[in-house]
Amino acid sequence: MRYDFGSDNTAGMAPAALQALVEANAGFARAYGSDDLTARAADLIRQRLDADAEVRFVFSGTAANAIALSMLAWPHEAVIAHHAAHVCTDETGAPGFFGHGVGLIGLPGFSGKIDRLALEAALDEPEVGHRQPPAALSLTQSTEYGAVYTEEELRHLIEPVKLRGYGVHMDGARLANAAAAGFDLPSIARLGVDVLVFGGAKAGALCAEAIVMFDRSLARRIDNRLKQAGQTASKARFLAAPFVGLLESDAWLTGAAHANLMAQRLAEGVALRSPFILAHPVEANAVFVRMPAEAHRRLNELGWACYRFDDGSVRFVCSWATTEAAVDELLADVASLSA
C-alpha cells in the first residue's frame, strides 16, 4: 500500500526539521522547557505571528486543542465548532475530558467553514439550566475539507463571539497550508483569537504542536496544567528543535506551498482526465473526490491509501514530501477507473 495521499501525517520529517533534531541531540541542555532551543522556537513562532504571546510545546494536536478549549469554557459550558471539525469528530471526547465536561455544539457550513447565520442562531439561543450554553468558538484553519478562511470571513465569525465576551480558539494543524495559500498570519492576533494551535507535525515536524496564548492570562499555571495532562516533555528541546529547523529555513512555509501545489495538480488532473468530480474547492493541500464505492475499492487494490471522509467523498492529502511523479501515477490509475 502506498500512503503518499493517505494523510499528511504519513510523510516523515522534513529534512530541515530532522537536521535540527540531530543538532539538538549534541551535548546537554536544561530540562522541562527551560533550555535555549525551546526559547528560540517560541521566539520564532512569535515572529511569524507578529504577536507577543506565551508559547508551549506539546506532543499532539488533540492534547493542544483539548487543553486550549479547557482554558476557554467551564465544565458546565460548551464550545461552538463546525460539526466536521477535528475536535468534534476525531478526538474521542478529549475536549470534554480535559475540560471536565465541556460540551461541543456542532454547526453546519460548506467545506468545513462555519456558516455565519448558523453561528448567529446558536448565539441567540436562550440560555436555560438544562443544557450547556456556548462560551467559546473553535475555528479550523485550514478546514478539515481543505478550505481557507479569509480574514473577512473570520472577522464576521469572531466579532459576535467577542461581543458576548466569549473566547476564541483556532486549530492550526494545517496553518502552514493556509499561510501558503495567502492567509495573513499576523491577522490571527488582530482578529481576537485567544489561543492558537500552531501546527508542526503535518508541516514536517516530529509529533509536536505549539499552544500559543495571545491572551497571556490563559497561561496562569499552564505548566502545572500541562504536567498534570502528561504533556510536559523532560527533554523538551526535542519537541522544539523541529520548529526551529522548519521556521529558520522557511521549510514550514515552502513545504506547505509545495503540498498545496501538488493538490492543485491532482485536482486539475481529476477534473480534466477522470470521470469523477471534485467535492470541494481545493484551496490548501487536500482533494476530495466524488467516486462510487467500487472505484474507491479498486484504487485501494491498486495500492493507493485514500479514505472516505465524513461527507462520503474520498480524500487525498498532499504533503511536503509528495512528488509530481506520485501525483501523475495516481492520476493515471484514477483515469483508468470507470465512473
PDB file of N, CA and C in Angstrom, residues 6 22 27 29 61 64 92 102 132 158 160 182-183 201 235 244 250 287 303 305 317:
ATOM      1  N   GLY A   6      -2.551   9.231   1.780  1.00  0.00           N
ATOM      2  CA  GLY A   6      -3.418   8.800   2.871  1.00  0.00           C
ATOM      3  C   GLY A   6      -3.646   9.918   3.873  1.00  0.00           C
ATOM      4  N   VAL A  22      18.752  16.414  14.960  1.00  0.00           N
ATOM      5  CA  VAL A  22      20.089  15.818  15.123  1.00  0.00           C
ATOM      6  C   VAL A  22      21.010  16.788  15.855  1.00  0.00           C
ATOM      7  N   GLY A  27      25.421  17.240  23.031  1.00  0.00           N
ATOM      8  CA  GLY A  27      25.667  17.879  24.308  1.00  0.00           C
ATOM      9  C   GLY A  27      24.515  17.769  25.287  1.00  0.00           C
ATOM     10  N   ALA A  29      21.495  19.959  27.806  1.00  0.00           N
ATOM     11  CA  ALA A  29      20.640  21.145  27.855  1.00  0.00           C
ATOM     12  C   ALA A  29      19.726  21.053  29.065  1.00  0.00           C
ATOM     13  N   GLY A  61      -1.771  17.318  18.507  1.00  0.00           N
ATOM     14  CA  GLY A  61      -2.790  18.312  18.255  1.00  0.00           C
ATOM     15  C   GLY A  61      -4.027  18.097  19.091  1.00  0.00           C
ATOM     16  N   ALA A  64      -3.310  19.552  22.418  1.00  0.00           N
ATOM     17  CA  ALA A  64      -3.231  21.007  22.290  1.00  0.00           C
ATOM     18  C   ALA A  64      -4.627  21.613  22.194  1.00  0.00           C
ATOM     19  N   THR A  92     -12.116  11.763  20.304  1.00  0.00           N
ATOM     20  CA  THR A  92     -12.621  10.817  21.303  1.00  0.00           C
ATOM     21  C   THR A  92     -13.053  11.499  22.597  1.00  0.00           C
ATOM     22  N   VAL A 102     -16.732  19.862  29.506  1.00  0.00           N
ATOM     23  CA  VAL A 102     -17.025  20.871  28.481  1.00  0.00           C
ATOM     24  C   VAL A 102     -17.702  20.205  27.281  1.00  0.00           C
ATOM     25  N   GLN A 132     -25.881  22.968  28.084  1.00  0.00           N
ATOM     26  CA  GLN A 132     -24.655  23.758  28.205  1.00  0.00           C
ATOM     27  C   GLN A 132     -24.687  24.939  27.237  1.00  0.00           C
ATOM     28  N   ILE A 158     -15.861  35.904  14.375  1.00  0.00           N
ATOM     29  CA  ILE A 158     -15.238  36.192  15.672  1.00  0.00           C
ATOM     30  C   ILE A 158     -15.892  37.376  16.374  1.00  0.00           C
ATOM     31  N   PRO A 160     -19.028  38.685  16.641  1.00  0.00           N
ATOM     32  CA  PRO A 160     -20.191  38.483  17.508  1.00  0.00           C
ATOM     33  C   PRO A 160     -19.888  37.632  18.738  1.00  0.00           C
ATOM     34  N   GLY A 182      -2.020  32.160   1.155  1.00  0.00           N
ATOM     35  CA  GLY A 182      -2.167  33.605   1.192  1.00  0.00           C
ATOM     36  C   GLY A 182      -2.755  34.167   2.462  1.00  0.00           C
ATOM     37  N   PHE A 183      -3.098  33.317   3.432  1.00  0.00           N
ATOM     38  CA  PHE A 183      -3.663  33.819   4.684  1.00  0.00           C
ATOM     39  C   PHE A 183      -2.591  34.558   5.480  1.00  0.00           C
ATOM     40  N   ALA A 201       3.393  18.923  13.232  1.00  0.00           N
ATOM     41  CA  ALA A 201       3.513  17.563  12.701  1.00  0.00           C
ATOM     42  C   ALA A 201       3.175  17.490  11.224  1.00  0.00           C
ATOM     43  N   LYS A 235      12.748  16.157  28.038  1.00  0.00           N
ATOM     44  CA  LYS A 235      13.730  16.600  27.048  1.00  0.00           C
ATOM     45  C   LYS A 235      13.018  17.467  26.009  1.00  0.00           C
ATOM     46  N   VAL A 244      12.349  24.923  15.126  1.00  0.00           N
ATOM     47  CA  VAL A 244      13.478  25.799  14.811  1.00  0.00           C
ATOM     48  C   VAL A 244      13.966  25.519  13.392  1.00  0.00           C
ATOM     49  N   ASP A 250      12.591  28.317   6.645  1.00  0.00           N
ATOM     50  CA  ASP A 250      11.335  28.638   5.957  1.00  0.00           C
ATOM     51  C   ASP A 250      10.696  27.410   5.328  1.00  0.00           C
ATOM     52  N   VAL A 287      -7.628  17.137  -1.404  1.00  0.00           N
ATOM     53  CA  VAL A 287      -8.506  16.999  -2.564  1.00  0.00           C
ATOM     54  C   VAL A 287      -9.578  15.974  -2.216  1.00  0.00           C
ATOM     55  N   GLY A 303      -3.167  -0.155  -4.736  1.00  0.00           N
ATOM     56  CA  GLY A 303      -2.077   0.196  -3.828  1.00  0.00           C
ATOM     57  C   GLY A 303      -2.121   1.604  -3.269  1.00  0.00           C
ATOM     58  N   ALA A 305      -3.503   4.328  -0.725  1.00  0.00           N
ATOM     59  CA  ALA A 305      -4.230   4.562   0.524  1.00  0.00           C
ATOM     60  C   ALA A 305      -4.976   5.885   0.394  1.00  0.00           C
ATOM     61  N   VAL A 317      -4.655  13.592   0.469  1.00  0.00           N
ATOM     62  CA  VAL A 317      -3.938  14.684   1.114  1.00  0.00           C
ATOM     63  C   VAL A 317      -2.492  14.703   0.637  1.00  0.00           C
TER      64      VAL A 317
END
